[in-house]
């Protein structure tokens, strides 16, 4: 019989709608406890009887501090902010997989360093809600398109609707002539991050994805604190606006010619 080793345990965290591998964990644990209620009655003998009651679970992660990956820094921030996390424990043996997933709060972070050793840490987690067993985490990938286009800003657009019509017409042309770059998202529930800084100059920027994918509702500019969780508009406001192309595909585009320094993250 094969042994299930620690390296076969994968911990992932749902961060900005994306399942992210936990960085540099060298040890993980999950403890599930059932509270018992004694049901013994007088005169029933010397052996006690019990019935199961509430179930609770805790977890812990430990590893070496890595400032470039998901590590101590993020967990300390989650603890201070009272952030609810969703995690999955995945164990594999050949083609066989067993998973457990649940939501947690960080309740303790311990940082330890020595003069001659590596900086290490331990994170303790308190589970909340239901512990789900053997949930199907199969992925549904899809391809998307992104790029830039331009409109004639010298034209006297009478209103926002006329200007937006010119933007959509220009994107339709780019779409029909394959004037775009393609990418692949690993699952329909994931966020999509696009680096528009590869396009030089001020342009109308667009992101096209299949009609079968649910709408993205929010956008962030990575590492820009004032550009986080901003609503994607369906009307004449905001930087990014959503629409549907003649092909049936969905599109999110900037309402004017602009440029971004950092990647844009589209999420829900």
CSV table of C-alpha atoms in Angstrom, one decimal:
chain,number,residue,atom,x,y,z
A,1,UNK,CA,0.0,0.0,0.0
A,2,UNK,CA,1.4,3.4,-0.9
A,3,UNK,CA,2.1,6.0,1.8
A,4,UNK,CA,0.4,9.4,1.6
A,5,UNK,CA,3.3,11.8,2.3
A,6,UNK,CA,3.1,15.4,3.4
A,7,UNK,CA,4.1,16.6,-0.1
A,8,UNK,CA,0.8,15.3,-1.3
A,9,UNK,CA,-1.2,17.7,0.8
A,10,UNK,CA,-2.0,20.9,-1.1
A,11,UNK,CA,-3.4,24.0,0.7
A,12,UNK,CA,-5.0,26.7,-1.5
A,13,UNK,CA,-6.6,30.0,-0.6
A,14,UNK,CA,-9.4,31.7,-2.5
A,15,UNK,CA,-7.8,35.2,-3.0
A,16,UNK,CA,-9.6,37.7,-5.3
A,17,UNK,CA,-11.7,34.8,-6.8
A,18,UNK,CA,-8.5,32.9,-7.7
A,19,UNK,CA,-7.4,29.7,-6.0
A,20,UNK,CA,-3.8,30.5,-5.0
A,21,UNK,CA,-1.3,27.9,-3.8
A,22,UNK,CA,0.0,28.5,-0.3
A,23,UNK,CA,3.7,29.5,-0.6
A,24,UNK,CA,6.5,27.7,1.3
A,25,UNK,CA,4.3,25.6,3.7
A,26,UNK,CA,6.4,22.8,5.1
A,27,UNK,CA,3.7,21.5,7.4
A,28,UNK,CA,-0.1,21.6,7.5
A,29,UNK,CA,-2.7,20.1,9.8
A,30,UNK,CA,-6.5,19.9,10.1
A,31,UNK,CA,-8.2,18.8,13.3
A,32,UNK,CA,-11.9,18.0,13.5
A,33,UNK,CA,-13.6,17.6,16.9
A,34,UNK,CA,-17.1,16.4,17.8
A,35,UNK,CA,-18.6,17.5,21.1
A,36,UNK,CA,-20.4,14.8,22.9
A,37,UNK,CA,-23.5,15.0,25.1
A,38,UNK,CA,-23.7,12.4,27.9
A,39,UNK,CA,-27.0,10.6,27.8
A,40,UNK,CA,-26.4,8.2,30.8
A,41,UNK,CA,-29.3,7.8,33.2
A,42,UNK,CA,-29.2,6.8,36.8
A,43,UNK,CA,-29.4,3.0,37.3
A,44,UNK,CA,-28.2,2.3,33.7
A,45,UNK,CA,-25.0,0.8,34.9
A,46,UNK,CA,-21.4,2.1,35.3
A,47,UNK,CA,-20.8,2.6,31.6
A,48,UNK,CA,-21.6,6.0,30.2
A,49,UNK,CA,-23.4,6.7,27.0
A,50,UNK,CA,-23.0,9.7,24.7
A,51,UNK,CA,-24.5,11.3,21.5
A,52,UNK,CA,-22.6,13.5,19.1
A,53,UNK,CA,-23.3,17.2,19.1
A,54,UNK,CA,-21.6,20.2,17.5
A,55,UNK,CA,-18.6,19.7,15.2
A,56,UNK,CA,-15.7,22.2,15.1
A,57,UNK,CA,-12.4,22.2,13.3
A,58,UNK,CA,-9.1,24.0,13.4
A,59,UNK,CA,-6.1,24.0,11.2
A,60,UNK,CA,-2.5,25.2,11.2
A,61,UNK,CA,0.2,26.0,8.6
A,62,UNK,CA,3.9,26.4,9.1
A,63,UNK,CA,6.8,27.3,6.9
A,64,UNK,CA,9.6,29.6,6.1
A,65,UNK,CA,8.9,33.3,5.6
A,66,UNK,CA,9.0,34.2,1.9
A,67,UNK,CA,8.4,37.9,1.1
A,68,UNK,CA,7.7,37.1,-2.6
A,69,UNK,CA,4.9,34.6,-2.2
A,70,UNK,CA,1.7,34.1,-0.2
A,71,UNK,CA,3.2,33.9,3.2
A,72,UNK,CA,3.3,35.4,6.7
A,73,UNK,CA,2.7,39.0,5.6
A,74,UNK,CA,-0.6,38.1,4.1
A,75,UNK,CA,-1.8,36.0,7.0
A,76,UNK,CA,-0.9,38.7,9.5
A,77,UNK,CA,-2.9,41.2,7.4
A,78,UNK,CA,-5.9,38.7,7.3
A,79,UNK,CA,-5.7,38.3,11.1
A,80,UNK,CA,-5.7,42.0,11.8
A,81,UNK,CA,-8.6,42.6,9.3
A,82,UNK,CA,-10.7,39.7,10.4
A,83,UNK,CA,-10.8,38.4,6.9
A,84,UNK,CA,-12.7,35.2,6.1
A,85,UNK,CA,-10.6,32.7,4.1
A,86,UNK,CA,-11.6,29.6,2.1
A,87,UNK,CA,-9.1,26.8,2.0
A,88,UNK,CA,-8.9,23.3,0.4
A,89,UNK,CA,-6.8,20.4,1.7
A,90,UNK,CA,-6.0,18.2,-1.3
A,91,UNK,CA,-4.4,14.8,-0.9
A,92,UNK,CA,-3.4,12.7,-3.9
A,93,UNK,CA,-2.2,9.1,-4.5
A,94,UNK,CA,-1.8,8.4,-8.1
A,95,UNK,CA,-5.1,9.1,-9.8
A,96,UNK,CA,-7.0,9.1,-6.5
A,97,UNK,CA,-7.9,12.5,-4.8
A,98,UNK,CA,-9.5,13.3,-1.5
A,99,UNK,CA,-10.3,16.9,-0.6
A,100,UNK,CA,-11.7,18.8,2.3
A,101,UNK,CA,-12.6,22.5,2.1
A,102,UNK,CA,-13.9,25.1,4.5
A,103,UNK,CA,-13.9,28.7,5.5
A,104,UNK,CA,-11.5,29.9,8.3
A,105,UNK,CA,-10.4,32.9,10.3
A,106,UNK,CA,-6.7,33.4,11.3
A,107,UNK,CA,-6.6,33.3,15.1
A,108,UNK,CA,-2.8,33.2,15.7
A,109,UNK,CA,0.3,34.0,13.8
A,110,UNK,CA,3.7,33.1,15.3
A,111,UNK,CA,7.0,34.4,13.8
A,112,UNK,CA,10.3,33.0,14.9
A,113,UNK,CA,13.8,33.8,13.8
A,114,UNK,CA,17.3,32.7,15.0
A,115,UNK,CA,20.7,34.2,14.4
A,116,UNK,CA,21.9,31.4,12.2
A,117,UNK,CA,18.7,29.9,10.9
A,118,UNK,CA,15.8,30.8,8.6
A,119,UNK,CA,12.9,32.9,9.6
A,120,UNK,CA,9.9,30.6,10.2
A,121,UNK,CA,6.3,31.0,11.1
A,122,UNK,CA,3.1,29.2,12.2
A,123,UNK,CA,-0.4,30.2,11.5
A,124,UNK,CA,-3.4,28.8,13.5
A,125,UNK,CA,-6.9,28.8,11.9
A,126,UNK,CA,-10.4,28.5,13.3
A,127,UNK,CA,-12.9,26.9,11.0
A,128,UNK,CA,-16.4,28.4,10.6
A,129,UNK,CA,-19.4,26.8,8.9
A,130,UNK,CA,-19.5,23.5,7.1
A,131,UNK,CA,-16.5,21.2,6.4
A,132,UNK,CA,-17.1,19.9,2.8
A,133,UNK,CA,-15.7,16.6,1.8
A,134,UNK,CA,-14.7,15.5,-1.7
A,135,UNK,CA,-16.0,18.6,-3.4
A,136,UNK,CA,-15.5,18.5,-7.2
A,137,UNK,CA,-13.0,21.2,-8.1
A,138,UNK,CA,-12.8,20.4,-11.8
A,139,UNK,CA,-12.0,23.5,-13.8
A,140,UNK,CA,-13.7,25.0,-16.9
A,141,UNK,CA,-11.1,27.0,-18.8
A,142,UNK,CA,-11.8,29.5,-21.6
A,143,UNK,CA,-10.0,31.8,-24.0
A,144,UNK,CA,-10.4,35.6,-23.9
A,145,UNK,CA,-9.1,38.5,-26.0
A,146,UNK,CA,-7.7,41.9,-25.0
A,147,UNK,CA,-6.1,44.8,-26.8
A,148,UNK,CA,-6.4,48.5,-27.7
A,149,UNK,CA,-8.1,50.6,-30.3
A,150,UNK,CA,-8.6,54.3,-31.0
A,151,UNK,CA,-11.4,56.6,-31.9
A,152,UNK,CA,-11.3,60.0,-33.6
A,153,UNK,CA,-11.4,62.4,-30.7
A,154,UNK,CA,-11.6,65.4,-33.1
A,155,UNK,CA,-15.2,64.4,-34.0
A,156,UNK,CA,-18.0,66.4,-32.2
A,157,UNK,CA,-19.8,63.6,-30.4
A,158,UNK,CA,-23.2,64.9,-29.3
A,159,UNK,CA,-23.4,62.8,-26.1
A,160,UNK,CA,-21.9,59.9,-24.2
A,161,UNK,CA,-24.0,57.4,-26.1
A,162,UNK,CA,-22.6,58.6,-29.5
A,163,UNK,CA,-19.1,58.4,-28.2
A,164,UNK,CA,-19.7,54.9,-26.8
A,165,UNK,CA,-21.1,53.8,-30.1
A,166,UNK,CA,-17.9,54.9,-31.8
A,167,UNK,CA,-15.9,52.9,-29.2
A,168,UNK,CA,-17.9,49.7,-29.8
A,169,UNK,CA,-17.7,50.1,-33.6
A,170,UNK,CA,-13.9,50.4,-33.3
A,171,UNK,CA,-13.7,47.3,-31.0
A,172,UNK,CA,-16.0,45.4,-33.4
A,173,UNK,CA,-13.5,46.1,-36.2
A,174,UNK,CA,-10.5,45.0,-34.1
A,175,UNK,CA,-12.4,41.8,-33.2
A,176,UNK,CA,-13.3,41.0,-36.8
A,177,UNK,CA,-9.7,41.6,-38.0
A,178,UNK,CA,-8.1,39.6,-35.1
A,179,UNK,CA,-6.4,42.8,-34.0
A,180,UNK,CA,-6.0,41.6,-30.4
A,181,UNK,CA,-4.0,39.4,-28.0
A,182,UNK,CA,-5.4,36.2,-26.6
A,183,UNK,CA,-5.1,34.7,-23.2
A,184,UNK,CA,-6.6,31.7,-21.3
A,185,UNK,CA,-8.4,31.8,-17.9
A,186,UNK,CA,-8.2,28.4,-16.0
A,187,UNK,CA,-11.8,28.5,-14.8
A,188,UNK,CA,-15.0,30.5,-15.4
A,189,UNK,CA,-15.1,31.5,-11.7
A,190,UNK,CA,-11.6,33.0,-11.6
A,191,UNK,CA,-10.5,36.6,-11.9
A,192,UNK,CA,-8.6,37.7,-15.0
A,193,UNK,CA,-5.5,39.9,-14.8
A,194,UNK,CA,-4.4,41.8,-17.9
A,195,UNK,CA,-1.2,43.9,-18.3
A,196,UNK,CA,-2.3,46.7,-20.6
A,197,UNK,CA,1.0,48.6,-20.1
A,198,UNK,CA,2.4,46.6,-23.0
A,199,UNK,CA,0.4,48.9,-25.2
A,200,UNK,CA,2.2,52.2,-25.6
A,201,UNK,CA,0.2,55.5,-25.5
A,202,UNK,CA,-3.3,56.4,-24.7
A,203,UNK,CA,-6.0,54.1,-26.2
A,204,UNK,CA,-9.4,52.6,-25.7
A,205,UNK,CA,-8.6,49.3,-23.9
A,206,UNK,CA,-10.8,46.3,-24.2
A,207,UNK,CA,-11.4,42.8,-22.8
A,208,UNK,CA,-13.6,40.3,-24.7
A,209,UNK,CA,-14.8,37.1,-23.2
A,210,UNK,CA,-17.4,34.4,-24.1
A,211,UNK,CA,-21.1,35.0,-23.5
A,212,UNK,CA,-21.2,31.8,-21.3
A,213,UNK,CA,-18.9,33.4,-18.7
A,214,UNK,CA,-20.7,35.4,-16.0
A,215,UNK,CA,-20.2,39.1,-15.9
A,216,UNK,CA,-17.3,40.6,-14.1
A,217,UNK,CA,-18.5,43.4,-11.8
A,218,UNK,CA,-15.3,44.9,-10.3
A,219,UNK,CA,-11.9,46.0,-11.4
A,220,UNK,CA,-8.6,46.8,-9.6
A,221,UNK,CA,-5.3,48.3,-10.8
A,222,UNK,CA,-2.8,46.1,-9.1
A,223,UNK,CA,-0.8,47.8,-6.2
A,224,UNK,CA,-2.7,51.1,-6.6
A,225,UNK,CA,-4.7,51.6,-3.3
A,226,UNK,CA,-7.1,54.1,-4.8
A,227,UNK,CA,-8.0,51.8,-7.7
A,228,UNK,CA,-9.5,48.8,-5.8
A,229,UNK,CA,-12.9,47.1,-6.1
A,230,UNK,CA,-14.3,49.7,-8.5
A,231,UNK,CA,-17.6,49.0,-10.1
A,232,UNK,CA,-17.7,48.1,-13.8
A,233,UNK,CA,-20.4,50.3,-15.2
A,234,UNK,CA,-23.4,49.4,-17.4
A,235,UNK,CA,-24.2,53.0,-18.1
A,236,UNK,CA,-22.5,56.3,-18.8
A,237,UNK,CA,-20.2,56.5,-15.8
A,238,UNK,CA,-16.9,55.0,-14.6
A,239,UNK,CA,-13.7,54.2,-16.3
A,240,UNK,CA,-14.6,50.7,-17.5
A,241,UNK,CA,-18.0,49.9,-19.0
A,242,UNK,CA,-19.5,46.6,-20.1
A,243,UNK,CA,-21.5,45.8,-23.3
A,244,UNK,CA,-22.3,42.9,-25.8
A,245,UNK,CA,-20.7,42.7,-29.3
A,246,UNK,CA,-22.6,41.7,-32.4
A,247,UNK,CA,-20.8,38.3,-32.1
A,248,UNK,CA,-22.6,37.7,-28.8
A,249,UNK,CA,-19.4,38.0,-26.9
A,250,UNK,CA,-19.2,40.2,-23.9
A,251,UNK,CA,-16.8,43.2,-23.7
A,252,UNK,CA,-15.5,45.5,-21.1
A,253,UNK,CA,-13.8,48.6,-22.4
A,254,UNK,CA,-12.6,52.0,-21.2
A,255,UNK,CA,-15.0,54.8,-21.9
A,256,UNK,CA,-12.2,57.0,-23.2
A,257,UNK,CA,-8.6,56.7,-24.3
A,258,UNK,CA,-6.4,56.1,-21.3
A,259,UNK,CA,-3.3,54.2,-20.1
A,260,UNK,CA,-2.5,52.2,-17.0
A,261,UNK,CA,0.9,51.7,-15.3
A,262,UNK,CA,0.0,48.4,-13.6
A,263,UNK,CA,-2.0,45.3,-14.6
A,264,UNK,CA,-5.8,45.4,-14.3
A,265,UNK,CA,-7.6,42.7,-12.4
A,266,UNK,CA,-11.2,41.9,-13.4
A,267,UNK,CA,-13.2,40.1,-10.8
A,268,UNK,CA,-16.6,39.6,-9.2
